[in-house]
Amino acid sequence: GHEFAGIVEEVGSKVQGLSVGDKVYGLMPTIKAGAFAEWAAVPASILAPMPEGLSYTEATSIPLTALTAYQALDMMQVQAGKTIFISGGSGGFGAMAIPLAKARGLIVYTSGNAASRERVLALGADRYFDYRTEDYLQELKQVDYVIDSVGGAELSKQIKLLSSGGHIVSLNGMPNGRFARSFGLPKWKQWLLSLVGLSLDRQAKRVGATYDFLFVQANGSQLKRITELIEKLGIRPTISKVFTLEEANDALQSIDKSSSLGKTVLTLE
């Protein structure tokens, strides 16, 4: 488990800004899971106050998708008034990424299934493409930014959407050399990932754009700003199913067997 929400029961002697009884939420550090539990010891730096008006169940479903979208937008240094395509907008990621992109003044295009069109447009999307019947590549040209949440052949297709000077960030593509360098990986791993991501780098370069791969990082400061946006804009996460902690295996099987339109959450109740 990586996402969590709960009440602070104890703080370290050097921790500032947190007190026993505070309602907080967060994303576990990259190298440490452990949120499938009643108790968790975590660094204070990954925590943020829970948004007012949200339940623990709702708050738990936010950190991963919201931080991913926030960091992708930061990575691309997006500018208000420009266009962005967000693939897979009908899922839990889209429910966070679309309003966060709109909050930065972007014109948002997205794709998903037919049944979710009205719900996703209500999130703020400016145009919605049914991936079964509509070809966004035929309708859209010269898009400034893309967040790819699908990968595979769709990733190459989305690169073709970009304008010269455009930028695509993939959550499901291949890591590249720039990703390896940003993580400070050993030189041999930088060389290896440069080869792994070379095809995507070249595809982006052909249209004068930049390709990046994102692996989300826990970040309490960013999550605090996300809390402020959620409260200001009235953003609500999309939750698909709720299980008890004892039903964790059932929850994982449910995720594995179905295509969810929202997040799956474990509760202690």
PDB file of C-alpha atoms in Angstrom, residues 8-181:
ATOM      1  CA  VAL A   8      -1.214  11.696  13.959  1.00  0.00           C
ATOM      2  CA  GLU A   9      -0.655   9.655  17.133  1.00  0.00           C
ATOM      3  CA  GLU A  10       2.950  10.612  17.889  1.00  0.00           C
ATOM      4  CA  VAL A  11       5.596  12.975  16.488  1.00  0.00           C
ATOM      5  CA  GLY A  12       9.373  12.983  16.668  1.00  0.00           C
ATOM      6  CA  SER A  13      11.156  15.485  18.895  1.00  0.00           C
ATOM      7  CA  LYS A  14      12.458  17.505  15.921  1.00  0.00           C
ATOM      8  CA  VAL A  15       9.227  17.545  13.911  1.00  0.00           C
ATOM      9  CA  GLN A  16       7.637  20.951  13.399  1.00  0.00           C
ATOM     10  CA  GLY A  17       4.218  21.813  12.019  1.00  0.00           C
ATOM     11  CA  LEU A  18       2.535  18.575  13.083  1.00  0.00           C
ATOM     12  CA  SER A  19       0.732  17.766  16.312  1.00  0.00           C
ATOM     13  CA  VAL A  20      -0.951  14.745  17.831  1.00  0.00           C
ATOM     14  CA  GLY A  21      -4.539  14.630  16.615  1.00  0.00           C
ATOM     15  CA  ASP A  22      -3.904  16.264  13.220  1.00  0.00           C
ATOM     16  CA  LYS A  23      -5.725  14.718  10.274  1.00  0.00           C
ATOM     17  CA  VAL A  24      -3.150  14.045   7.565  1.00  0.00           C
ATOM     18  CA  TYR A  25      -2.658  12.146   4.327  1.00  0.00           C
ATOM     19  CA  GLY A  26       0.273  11.235   2.144  1.00  0.00           C
ATOM     20  CA  LEU A  27       2.106   8.972  -0.272  1.00  0.00           C
ATOM     21  CA  MET A  28       4.663   6.502   1.033  1.00  0.00           C
ATOM     22  CA  PRO A  29       8.299   7.102  -0.009  1.00  0.00           C
ATOM     23  CA  THR A  30       9.378   5.439  -3.257  1.00  0.00           C
ATOM     24  CA  ILE A  31      11.367   2.646  -1.616  1.00  0.00           C
ATOM     25  CA  LYS A  32       8.911   1.949   1.194  1.00  0.00           C
ATOM     26  CA  ALA A  33       5.357   0.668   1.042  1.00  0.00           C
ATOM     27  CA  GLY A  34       3.368  -0.228   4.157  1.00  0.00           C
ATOM     28  CA  ALA A  35       0.073   1.643   3.992  1.00  0.00           C
ATOM     29  CA  PHE A  36      -1.995  -1.558   4.231  1.00  0.00           C
ATOM     30  CA  ALA A  37      -1.915  -1.232   8.011  1.00  0.00           C
ATOM     31  CA  GLU A  38      -3.606   0.314  11.024  1.00  0.00           C
ATOM     32  CA  TRP A  39      -0.376   2.054  12.092  1.00  0.00           C
ATOM     33  CA  ALA A  40       2.435   3.493   9.979  1.00  0.00           C
ATOM     34  CA  ALA A  41       5.642   5.359  10.860  1.00  0.00           C
ATOM     35  CA  VAL A  42       6.441   7.833   8.085  1.00  0.00           C
ATOM     36  CA  PRO A  43       8.700  10.869   7.512  1.00  0.00           C
ATOM     37  CA  ALA A  44       6.972  14.129   8.403  1.00  0.00           C
ATOM     38  CA  SER A  45       8.139  15.525   5.056  1.00  0.00           C
ATOM     39  CA  ILE A  46       5.642  13.417   3.096  1.00  0.00           C
ATOM     40  CA  LEU A  47       2.561  14.506   5.067  1.00  0.00           C
ATOM     41  CA  ALA A  48       0.005  17.230   4.410  1.00  0.00           C
ATOM     42  CA  PRO A  49      -3.225  18.288   6.123  1.00  0.00           C
ATOM     43  CA  MET A  50      -6.275  16.449   4.821  1.00  0.00           C
ATOM     44  CA  PRO A  51      -8.563  18.643   2.695  1.00  0.00           C
ATOM     45  CA  GLU A  52     -11.486  20.033   4.670  1.00  0.00           C
ATOM     46  CA  GLY A  53     -14.787  18.342   3.925  1.00  0.00           C
ATOM     47  CA  LEU A  54     -13.334  15.053   2.711  1.00  0.00           C
ATOM     48  CA  SER A  55     -13.650  11.714   4.480  1.00  0.00           C
ATOM     49  CA  TYR A  56     -10.635   9.525   5.233  1.00  0.00           C
ATOM     50  CA  THR A  57     -11.758   7.248   2.399  1.00  0.00           C
ATOM     51  CA  GLU A  58     -11.787  10.147  -0.063  1.00  0.00           C
ATOM     52  CA  ALA A  59      -8.497  11.614   1.171  1.00  0.00           C
ATOM     53  CA  THR A  60      -6.727   8.248   0.933  1.00  0.00           C
ATOM     54  CA  SER A  61      -7.526   8.051  -2.775  1.00  0.00           C
ATOM     55  CA  ILE A  62      -5.875  11.377  -3.657  1.00  0.00           C
ATOM     56  CA  PRO A  63      -2.075  11.475  -3.107  1.00  0.00           C
ATOM     57  CA  LEU A  64      -0.831   9.160  -5.880  1.00  0.00           C
ATOM     58  CA  THR A  65      -2.912  10.538  -8.743  1.00  0.00           C
ATOM     59  CA  ALA A  66      -2.753  14.156  -7.603  1.00  0.00           C
ATOM     60  CA  LEU A  67       1.015  14.176  -7.044  1.00  0.00           C
ATOM     61  CA  THR A  68       1.564  12.398 -10.366  1.00  0.00           C
ATOM     62  CA  ALA A  69      -0.449  15.027 -12.228  1.00  0.00           C
ATOM     63  CA  TYR A  70       1.137  17.888 -10.277  1.00  0.00           C
ATOM     64  CA  GLN A  71       4.680  16.669 -10.934  1.00  0.00           C
ATOM     65  CA  ALA A  72       3.966  16.043 -14.621  1.00  0.00           C
ATOM     66  CA  LEU A  73       2.659  19.593 -15.038  1.00  0.00           C
ATOM     67  CA  ASP A  74       5.698  20.949 -13.192  1.00  0.00           C
ATOM     68  CA  MET A  75       8.078  18.870 -15.306  1.00  0.00           C
ATOM     69  CA  MET A  76       6.623  20.361 -18.486  1.00  0.00           C
ATOM     70  CA  GLN A  77       6.630  23.903 -17.020  1.00  0.00           C
ATOM     71  CA  VAL A  78       3.139  24.430 -18.407  1.00  0.00           C
ATOM     72  CA  GLN A  79       1.924  27.909 -19.333  1.00  0.00           C
ATOM     73  CA  ALA A  80      -1.650  29.177 -19.057  1.00  0.00           C
ATOM     74  CA  GLY A  81      -3.577  29.392 -22.309  1.00  0.00           C
ATOM     75  CA  LYS A  82      -1.801  26.457 -23.937  1.00  0.00           C
ATOM     76  CA  THR A  83      -3.269  23.049 -24.789  1.00  0.00           C
ATOM     77  CA  ILE A  84      -2.818  19.662 -23.136  1.00  0.00           C
ATOM     78  CA  PHE A  85      -4.006  16.159 -24.014  1.00  0.00           C
ATOM     79  CA  ILE A  86      -4.504  13.763 -21.080  1.00  0.00           C
ATOM     80  CA  SER A  87      -5.068  10.158 -22.125  1.00  0.00           C
ATOM     81  CA  GLY A  88      -7.316   7.879 -20.083  1.00  0.00           C
ATOM     82  CA  GLY A  89      -9.299  10.774 -18.670  1.00  0.00           C
ATOM     83  CA  SER A  90     -12.225   8.613 -17.572  1.00  0.00           C
ATOM     84  CA  GLY A  91     -10.233   6.857 -14.827  1.00  0.00           C
ATOM     85  CA  GLY A  92      -9.091   7.861 -11.366  1.00  0.00           C
ATOM     86  CA  PHE A  93      -6.042   9.688 -12.714  1.00  0.00           C
ATOM     87  CA  GLY A  94      -8.163  11.877 -14.983  1.00  0.00           C
ATOM     88  CA  ALA A  95     -10.395  12.862 -12.075  1.00  0.00           C
ATOM     89  CA  MET A  96      -7.378  14.605 -10.530  1.00  0.00           C
ATOM     90  CA  ALA A  97      -5.300  15.548 -13.570  1.00  0.00           C
ATOM     91  CA  ILE A  98      -8.062  17.373 -15.446  1.00  0.00           C
ATOM     92  CA  PRO A  99      -9.041  19.855 -12.698  1.00  0.00           C
ATOM     93  CA  LEU A 100      -5.388  20.418 -11.748  1.00  0.00           C
ATOM     94  CA  ALA A 101      -4.565  21.201 -15.381  1.00  0.00           C
ATOM     95  CA  LYS A 102      -7.542  23.561 -15.606  1.00  0.00           C
ATOM     96  CA  ALA A 103      -6.364  25.277 -12.416  1.00  0.00           C
ATOM     97  CA  ARG A 104      -3.158  26.183 -14.289  1.00  0.00           C
ATOM     98  CA  GLY A 105      -5.138  27.770 -17.095  1.00  0.00           C
ATOM     99  CA  LEU A 106      -4.706  25.015 -19.677  1.00  0.00           C
ATOM    100  CA  ILE A 107      -7.125  24.004 -22.435  1.00  0.00           C
ATOM    101  CA  VAL A 108      -7.717  20.318 -21.726  1.00  0.00           C
ATOM    102  CA  TYR A 109      -8.417  17.549 -24.231  1.00  0.00           C
ATOM    103  CA  THR A 110      -8.897  13.985 -23.036  1.00  0.00           C
ATOM    104  CA  SER A 111     -10.067  10.520 -24.040  1.00  0.00           C
ATOM    105  CA  GLY A 112     -12.038   7.700 -22.448  1.00  0.00           C
ATOM    106  CA  ASN A 113     -15.100   5.507 -22.789  1.00  0.00           C
ATOM    107  CA  ALA A 114     -18.459   6.748 -24.047  1.00  0.00           C
ATOM    108  CA  ALA A 115     -20.255   6.237 -20.738  1.00  0.00           C
ATOM    109  CA  SER A 116     -17.952   8.679 -18.931  1.00  0.00           C
ATOM    110  CA  ARG A 117     -18.209  11.593 -21.363  1.00  0.00           C
ATOM    111  CA  GLU A 118     -20.549  13.844 -19.362  1.00  0.00           C
ATOM    112  CA  ARG A 119     -18.862  13.099 -16.043  1.00  0.00           C
ATOM    113  CA  VAL A 120     -15.431  13.976 -17.423  1.00  0.00           C
ATOM    114  CA  LEU A 121     -16.647  17.119 -19.176  1.00  0.00           C
ATOM    115  CA  ALA A 122     -18.093  18.181 -15.807  1.00  0.00           C
ATOM    116  CA  LEU A 123     -14.557  17.945 -14.376  1.00  0.00           C
ATOM    117  CA  GLY A 124     -13.571  20.761 -16.728  1.00  0.00           C
ATOM    118  CA  ALA A 125     -12.328  18.993 -19.865  1.00  0.00           C
ATOM    119  CA  ASP A 126     -12.803  21.195 -22.938  1.00  0.00           C
ATOM    120  CA  ARG A 127     -13.103  18.291 -25.369  1.00  0.00           C
ATOM    121  CA  TYR A 128     -13.638  14.561 -24.891  1.00  0.00           C
ATOM    122  CA  PHE A 129     -12.847  11.754 -27.343  1.00  0.00           C
ATOM    123  CA  ASP A 130     -14.480   8.318 -27.183  1.00  0.00           C
ATOM    124  CA  TYR A 131     -11.478   6.087 -27.818  1.00  0.00           C
ATOM    125  CA  ARG A 132     -13.666   3.464 -29.517  1.00  0.00           C
ATOM    126  CA  THR A 133     -15.295   5.694 -32.130  1.00  0.00           C
ATOM    127  CA  GLU A 134     -13.206   8.881 -32.367  1.00  0.00           C
ATOM    128  CA  ASP A 135      -9.615   9.370 -33.483  1.00  0.00           C
ATOM    129  CA  TYR A 136      -8.087  12.265 -31.575  1.00  0.00           C
ATOM    130  CA  LEU A 137      -5.058  12.234 -33.875  1.00  0.00           C
ATOM    131  CA  GLN A 138      -7.301  13.205 -36.790  1.00  0.00           C
ATOM    132  CA  GLU A 139      -9.057  15.950 -34.830  1.00  0.00           C
ATOM    133  CA  LEU A 140      -6.209  17.530 -32.865  1.00  0.00           C
ATOM    134  CA  LYS A 141      -3.063  19.164 -34.171  1.00  0.00           C
ATOM    135  CA  GLN A 142      -0.186  21.057 -32.605  1.00  0.00           C
ATOM    136  CA  VAL A 143      -0.922  20.249 -28.963  1.00  0.00           C
ATOM    137  CA  ASP A 144       1.529  21.846 -26.535  1.00  0.00           C
ATOM    138  CA  TYR A 145       1.596  19.211 -23.793  1.00  0.00           C
ATOM    139  CA  VAL A 146       0.609  15.566 -23.318  1.00  0.00           C
ATOM    140  CA  ILE A 147       0.347  13.392 -20.213  1.00  0.00           C
ATOM    141  CA  ASP A 148       0.315   9.748 -21.296  1.00  0.00           C
ATOM    142  CA  SER A 149      -1.222   7.287 -18.840  1.00  0.00           C
ATOM    143  CA  VAL A 150      -1.644   4.429 -21.327  1.00  0.00           C
ATOM    144  CA  GLY A 151       1.717   3.638 -22.906  1.00  0.00           C
ATOM    145  CA  GLY A 152       2.298   1.177 -25.740  1.00  0.00           C
ATOM    146  CA  ALA A 153       1.173   2.090 -29.234  1.00  0.00           C
ATOM    147  CA  GLU A 154      -0.920   4.947 -27.836  1.00  0.00           C
ATOM    148  CA  LEU A 155       2.241   6.654 -26.594  1.00  0.00           C
ATOM    149  CA  SER A 156       3.718   6.824 -30.094  1.00  0.00           C
ATOM    150  CA  LYS A 157       0.383   8.090 -31.382  1.00  0.00           C
ATOM    151  CA  GLN A 158       0.287  10.837 -28.760  1.00  0.00           C
ATOM    152  CA  ILE A 159       3.799  12.005 -29.626  1.00  0.00           C
ATOM    153  CA  LYS A 160       2.461  12.826 -33.096  1.00  0.00           C
ATOM    154  CA  LEU A 161      -0.016  15.262 -31.508  1.00  0.00           C
ATOM    155  CA  LEU A 162       2.757  17.548 -30.312  1.00  0.00           C
ATOM    156  CA  SER A 163       3.717  20.890 -31.735  1.00  0.00           C
ATOM    157  CA  SER A 164       7.335  21.909 -32.244  1.00  0.00           C
ATOM    158  CA  GLY A 165       8.578  22.801 -28.775  1.00  0.00           C
ATOM    159  CA  GLY A 166       5.948  20.531 -27.221  1.00  0.00           C
ATOM    160  CA  HIS A 167       6.479  18.192 -24.293  1.00  0.00           C
ATOM    161  CA  ILE A 168       5.096  14.755 -23.421  1.00  0.00           C
ATOM    162  CA  VAL A 169       5.376  13.057 -20.032  1.00  0.00           C
ATOM    163  CA  SER A 170       4.587   9.345 -19.880  1.00  0.00           C
ATOM    164  CA  LEU A 171       3.582   7.408 -16.785  1.00  0.00           C
ATOM    165  CA  ASN A 172       3.633   4.038 -18.571  1.00  0.00           C
ATOM    166  CA  GLY A 173       6.306   4.393 -21.241  1.00  0.00           C
ATOM    167  CA  MET A 174       9.990   3.560 -21.102  1.00  0.00           C
ATOM    168  CA  PRO A 175      12.419   5.464 -18.864  1.00  0.00           C
ATOM    169  CA  ASN A 176      15.210   7.273 -20.697  1.00  0.00           C
ATOM    170  CA  GLY A 177      18.629   8.722 -20.007  1.00  0.00           C
ATOM    171  CA  ARG A 178      17.285  12.014 -18.677  1.00  0.00           C
ATOM    172  CA  PHE A 179      15.173  10.090 -16.145  1.00  0.00           C
ATOM    173  CA  ALA A 180      18.229   8.089 -15.041  1.00  0.00           C
ATOM    174  CA  ARG A 181      20.328  11.235 -14.622  1.00  0.00           C
TER     175      ARG A 181
END
